[in-house]
């Protein structure tokens, strides 16, 4: 691991572990312009339940798109591009030079999860207009997107009935106390165990919190090395856990 310290509230693992560049996955969905954002859309045309997926800092990587396609067996899934075509460049990882560390810090500073959380209710209004058959909404967020998930489900304007945070960044045990809907958190072995435990303790809604102790931060998104048998098993188990939780609460 490189030596960049934790930045903008992200963990050291989040700031230093390079993403895995996955190749060869053929996406099942397509891209649409929705709510002012390029959005990956996948799932049945007659769906009555929609899932919004908030990707990690690396954007539309194959592992996250594949995750949306897994969820699309039961739901209509939407991945909006909150970075407007400017995700964090993979070549900045590992941030092993002062220039890379400066660039990464500036990128985090320009992409505030609070701003995205504030935009999500209006984005859901756009999706409702485009897909009126969908009457209930769930949310899933990865790493940086996991922080968005925590924030928006704490807002009075929260439009989601259930939410999932996968190896979320900037875990805030105090934030758990304001979450108003059933909540699933899956942590990696590199996420701060004390924060995960305190977050679980703070939840007053139906919840499931679990640590995949032998997986790296990001194993269900950009850092998933799906050529590794164990990672592939836990990636699949993670998505089955998500589907089970959505199935129980949506």
Short mmCIF file of C-alpha atoms in Angstrom, two decimals:
data_model
loop_
_atom_site.label_atom_id
_atom_site.label_comp_id
_atom_site.label_asym_id
_atom_site.label_seq_id
_atom_site.Cartn_x
_atom_site.Cartn_y
_atom_site.Cartn_z
CA UNK A 1 0.00 0.00 0.00
CA UNK A 2 1.25 3.50 -0.77
CA UNK A 3 1.67 6.01 2.00
CA UNK A 4 -0.93 8.67 1.33
CA UNK A 5 -2.73 9.53 4.58
CA UNK A 6 -6.51 9.43 4.85
CA UNK A 7 -7.99 12.35 2.90
CA UNK A 8 -11.27 14.25 3.20
CA UNK A 9 -12.51 11.75 5.76
CA UNK A 10 -11.77 8.69 3.60
CA UNK A 11 -9.95 5.74 5.13
CA UNK A 12 -6.29 5.04 4.40
CA UNK A 13 -7.31 1.94 2.45
CA UNK A 14 -9.68 3.97 0.30
CA UNK A 15 -6.95 6.51 -0.45
CA UNK A 16 -4.25 4.01 -1.36
CA UNK A 17 -5.56 0.75 -2.85
CA UNK A 18 -5.58 0.86 -6.66
CA UNK A 19 -8.72 -0.19 -8.53
CA UNK A 20 -8.77 -3.41 -10.51
CA UNK A 21 -9.24 -2.83 -14.22
CA UNK A 22 -11.78 -5.44 -15.28
CA UNK A 23 -12.04 -6.34 -18.95
CA UNK A 24 -14.47 -8.23 -21.09
CA UNK A 25 -17.79 -7.76 -19.29
CA UNK A 26 -20.67 -7.14 -21.70
CA UNK A 27 -23.26 -4.88 -20.10
CA UNK A 28 -26.94 -5.86 -20.33
CA UNK A 29 -28.33 -2.33 -20.13
CA UNK A 30 -27.97 0.95 -21.99
CA UNK A 31 -27.34 4.62 -21.31
CA UNK A 32 -30.06 7.26 -21.14
CA UNK A 33 -30.12 10.96 -20.32
CA UNK A 34 -32.18 11.26 -17.14
CA UNK A 35 -32.45 14.18 -14.76
CA UNK A 36 -29.62 15.94 -16.54
CA UNK A 37 -27.21 13.03 -16.08
CA UNK A 38 -25.93 10.24 -18.30
CA UNK A 39 -27.45 7.20 -16.61
CA UNK A 40 -26.88 3.48 -17.03
CA UNK A 41 -30.28 1.75 -17.04
CA UNK A 42 -30.84 -1.99 -16.74
CA UNK A 43 -33.73 -4.26 -15.78
CA UNK A 44 -37.28 -5.21 -16.79
CA UNK A 45 -39.42 -2.70 -18.65
CA UNK A 46 -42.43 -3.41 -16.44
CA UNK A 47 -40.61 -3.06 -13.11
CA UNK A 48 -42.52 -1.51 -10.22
CA UNK A 49 -39.46 -1.13 -7.97
CA UNK A 50 -36.40 0.91 -8.89
CA UNK A 51 -32.88 0.96 -7.44
CA UNK A 52 -30.56 3.93 -7.74
CA UNK A 53 -26.89 2.95 -7.60
CA UNK A 54 -24.29 5.52 -6.54
CA UNK A 55 -20.93 4.37 -7.85
CA UNK A 56 -17.51 4.85 -6.23
CA UNK A 57 -15.01 7.47 -7.33
CA UNK A 58 -14.00 5.49 -10.43
CA UNK A 59 -17.38 5.79 -12.14
CA UNK A 60 -18.81 3.30 -14.62
CA UNK A 61 -16.36 0.43 -14.05
CA UNK A 62 -17.28 -3.06 -15.21
CA UNK A 63 -17.60 -4.47 -11.70
CA UNK A 64 -20.20 -1.86 -10.68
CA UNK A 65 -22.11 -2.16 -13.94
CA UNK A 66 -22.11 -5.93 -13.52
CA UNK A 67 -23.46 -5.46 -10.00
CA UNK A 68 -26.33 -3.39 -11.39
CA UNK A 69 -27.05 -6.13 -13.91
CA UNK A 70 -27.16 -8.71 -11.09
CA UNK A 71 -29.73 -6.59 -9.24
CA UNK A 72 -31.67 -6.06 -12.48
CA UNK A 73 -32.91 -9.66 -12.37
CA UNK A 74 -35.55 -8.30 -9.99
CA UNK A 75 -35.42 -4.50 -10.22
CA UNK A 76 -34.95 -1.61 -12.63
CA UNK A 77 -31.53 -0.17 -11.78
CA UNK A 78 -30.20 3.29 -12.53
CA UNK A 79 -26.58 4.48 -12.23
CA UNK A 80 -26.38 8.25 -12.76
CA UNK A 81 -23.08 9.93 -13.58
CA UNK A 82 -22.63 12.47 -10.81
CA UNK A 83 -19.11 13.24 -12.04
CA UNK A 84 -20.26 14.44 -15.49
CA UNK A 85 -17.73 12.28 -17.28
CA UNK A 86 -14.85 13.12 -14.92
CA UNK A 87 -14.40 10.22 -12.48
CA UNK A 88 -11.21 9.92 -10.49
CA UNK A 89 -8.50 8.78 -12.95
CA UNK A 90 -7.26 5.28 -12.17
CA UNK A 91 -3.70 6.36 -12.96
CA UNK A 92 -3.67 8.45 -9.78
CA UNK A 93 -3.62 5.16 -7.84
CA UNK A 94 -1.58 4.32 -5.99
CA UNK A 95 -1.02 7.97 -4.98
CA UNK A 96 2.70 7.45 -4.56
CA UNK A 97 3.91 10.89 -5.65
CA UNK A 98 3.19 14.36 -4.25
CA UNK A 99 1.51 15.31 -7.53
CA UNK A 100 -0.88 12.36 -7.42
CA UNK A 101 -1.70 13.07 -3.78
CA UNK A 102 -2.40 16.71 -4.57
CA UNK A 103 -4.61 15.78 -7.52
CA UNK A 104 -6.52 13.22 -5.50
CA UNK A 105 -7.09 15.61 -2.63
CA UNK A 106 -8.37 18.26 -5.03
CA UNK A 107 -10.70 15.76 -6.71
CA UNK A 108 -12.21 14.75 -3.38
CA UNK A 109 -12.60 18.40 -2.49
CA UNK A 110 -14.52 19.07 -5.71
CA UNK A 111 -16.84 16.07 -5.32
CA UNK A 112 -18.72 16.45 -2.07
CA UNK A 113 -21.10 13.59 -1.15
CA UNK A 114 -23.34 16.14 0.60
CA UNK A 115 -24.01 17.87 -2.72
CA UNK A 116 -25.09 14.62 -4.38
CA UNK A 117 -27.29 13.67 -1.42
CA UNK A 118 -29.05 17.03 -1.78
CA UNK A 119 -29.66 16.42 -5.50
CA UNK A 120 -31.08 12.91 -5.17
CA UNK A 121 -34.71 13.81 -4.31
CA UNK A 122 -35.01 15.89 -7.51
CA UNK A 123 -33.32 13.11 -9.50
CA UNK A 124 -35.92 10.64 -8.23
CA UNK A 125 -38.64 13.05 -9.38
CA UNK A 126 -37.12 12.88 -12.88
CA UNK A 127 -37.08 9.08 -12.76
CA UNK A 128 -40.71 9.00 -11.64
CA UNK A 129 -41.68 11.10 -14.65
CA UNK A 130 -39.73 8.85 -17.03
CA UNK A 131 -40.79 5.55 -15.42
CA UNK A 132 -44.23 6.07 -13.87
CA UNK A 133 -44.75 2.32 -13.31
CA UNK A 134 -42.09 2.40 -10.57
CA UNK A 135 -43.75 3.15 -7.23
CA UNK A 136 -41.01 2.34 -4.72
CA UNK A 137 -37.30 3.16 -4.64
CA UNK A 138 -34.22 1.62 -3.07
CA UNK A 139 -30.67 2.95 -2.93
CA UNK A 140 -27.25 1.33 -3.06
CA UNK A 141 -23.94 3.15 -2.71
CA UNK A 142 -20.31 2.06 -2.96
CA UNK A 143 -17.46 3.62 -0.98
CA UNK A 144 -17.89 7.36 -1.78
CA UNK A 145 -21.44 6.48 -2.83
CA UNK A 146 -21.93 4.72 0.50
CA UNK A 147 -21.43 8.06 2.21
CA UNK A 148 -24.05 9.56 -0.08
CA UNK A 149 -26.39 6.75 0.98
CA UNK A 150 -25.89 7.52 4.66
CA UNK A 151 -26.45 11.24 4.10
CA UNK A 152 -29.59 11.13 1.94
CA UNK A 153 -31.37 8.62 4.18
CA UNK A 154 -30.88 11.05 7.04
CA UNK A 155 -32.64 13.92 5.23
CA UNK A 156 -36.32 14.81 5.75
CA UNK A 157 -36.63 14.75 1.94
CA UNK A 158 -35.28 11.19 1.64
CA UNK A 159 -37.19 9.48 -1.21
CA UNK A 160 -35.90 5.94 -0.60
CA UNK A 161 -37.68 3.10 1.20
CA UNK A 162 -34.53 1.06 1.90
CA UNK A 163 -30.80 1.66 1.51
CA UNK A 164 -27.53 -0.24 1.23
CA UNK A 165 -23.98 0.99 1.90
CA UNK A 166 -21.19 -1.23 0.52
CA UNK A 167 -17.72 -0.69 2.00
CA UNK A 168 -18.82 2.91 2.64
CA UNK A 169 -16.35 5.75 2.97
CA UNK A 170 -16.30 8.16 5.90
CA UNK A 171 -18.40 5.94 8.19
CA UNK A 172 -20.01 8.22 10.75
CA UNK A 173 -21.58 6.47 13.76
CA UNK A 174 -23.45 9.66 14.63
CA UNK A 175 -24.97 9.71 11.16
CA UNK A 176 -26.48 6.28 11.74
CA UNK A 177 -28.77 7.73 14.39
CA UNK A 178 -30.64 9.84 11.82
CA UNK A 179 -31.19 7.14 9.19
CA UNK A 180 -34.91 6.64 8.74
CA UNK A 181 -35.24 3.48 6.59
CA UNK A 182 -34.08 -0.16 6.74
CA UNK A 183 -30.32 -0.15 6.19
CA UNK A 184 -27.74 -2.72 5.12
CA UNK A 185 -24.02 -2.10 5.59
CA UNK A 186 -21.43 -4.53 4.25
CA UNK A 187 -17.90 -3.65 5.31
CA UNK A 188 -14.53 -4.99 4.23
CA UNK A 189 -11.80 -6.19 6.52
CA UNK A 190 -9.97 -2.92 5.85
CA UNK A 191 -12.79 -0.65 7.01
CA UNK A 192 -12.43 0.66 10.59
CA UNK A 193 -13.97 -2.07 12.75
CA UNK A 194 -14.73 0.28 15.64
CA UNK A 195 -16.61 2.68 13.34
CA UNK A 196 -18.58 -0.18 11.79
CA UNK A 197 -19.55 -1.48 15.24
CA UNK A 198 -20.53 1.98 16.49
CA UNK A 199 -22.52 2.63 13.30
CA UNK A 200 -24.46 -0.59 13.87
CA UNK A 201 -25.10 0.42 17.46
CA UNK A 202 -26.47 3.77 16.31
CA UNK A 203 -29.05 2.33 13.90
CA UNK A 204 -32.61 2.34 15.24
CA UNK A 205 -34.17 1.02 12.00
CA UNK A 206 -34.27 -2.60 10.78
CA UNK A 207 -30.73 -3.36 9.70
CA UNK A 208 -28.05 -5.86 8.85
CA UNK A 209 -24.37 -5.06 9.33
CA UNK A 210 -21.72 -7.56 8.28
CA UNK A 211 -17.97 -7.51 7.71
CA UNK A 212 -16.41 -9.55 4.91
CA UNK A 213 -13.17 -9.83 6.82
CA UNK A 214 -10.90 -11.24 4.11
CA UNK A 215 -11.96 -8.74 1.42
CA UNK A 216 -10.35 -5.43 0.48
CA UNK A 217 -12.08 -2.08 0.61
CA UNK A 218 -13.97 -1.89 -2.68
CA UNK A 219 -14.41 -5.63 -3.29
CA UNK A 220 -17.94 -5.15 -4.63
CA UNK A 221 -16.98 -2.36 -7.00
CA UNK A 222 -13.83 -1.06 -8.70
CA UNK A 223 -11.34 -2.96 -6.56
CA UNK A 224 -12.94 -6.37 -7.13
CA UNK A 225 -10.40 -8.70 -8.74
CA UNK A 226 -12.94 -11.07 -10.22
CA UNK A 227 -10.20 -13.30 -11.63
CA UNK A 228 -9.60 -14.39 -8.02
CA UNK A 229 -11.90 -17.25 -7.00
CA UNK A 230 -12.32 -16.11 -3.40
CA UNK A 231 -13.08 -12.52 -4.40
CA UNK A 232 -15.59 -13.73 -6.96
CA UNK A 233 -17.31 -15.88 -4.32
CA UNK A 234 -17.58 -13.02 -1.84
CA UNK A 235 -18.63 -10.56 -4.56
CA UNK A 236 -21.47 -12.95 -5.42
CA UNK A 237 -22.36 -13.53 -1.76
CA UNK A 238 -22.40 -9.80 -1.19
CA UNK A 239 -24.87 -9.21 -4.01
CA UNK A 240 -27.04 -12.07 -2.80
CA UNK A 241 -27.08 -10.43 0.64
CA UNK A 242 -28.17 -7.17 -1.01
CA UNK A 243 -30.93 -8.92 -2.96
CA UNK A 244 -32.14 -10.68 0.20
CA UNK A 245 -32.27 -7.38 2.08
CA UNK A 246 -34.10 -5.58 -0.71
CA UNK A 247 -36.48 -8.51 -1.03
CA UNK A 248 -37.31 -8.34 2.66
CA UNK A 249 -37.83 -4.59 2.87
CA UNK A 250 -39.03 -3.44 -0.58
#
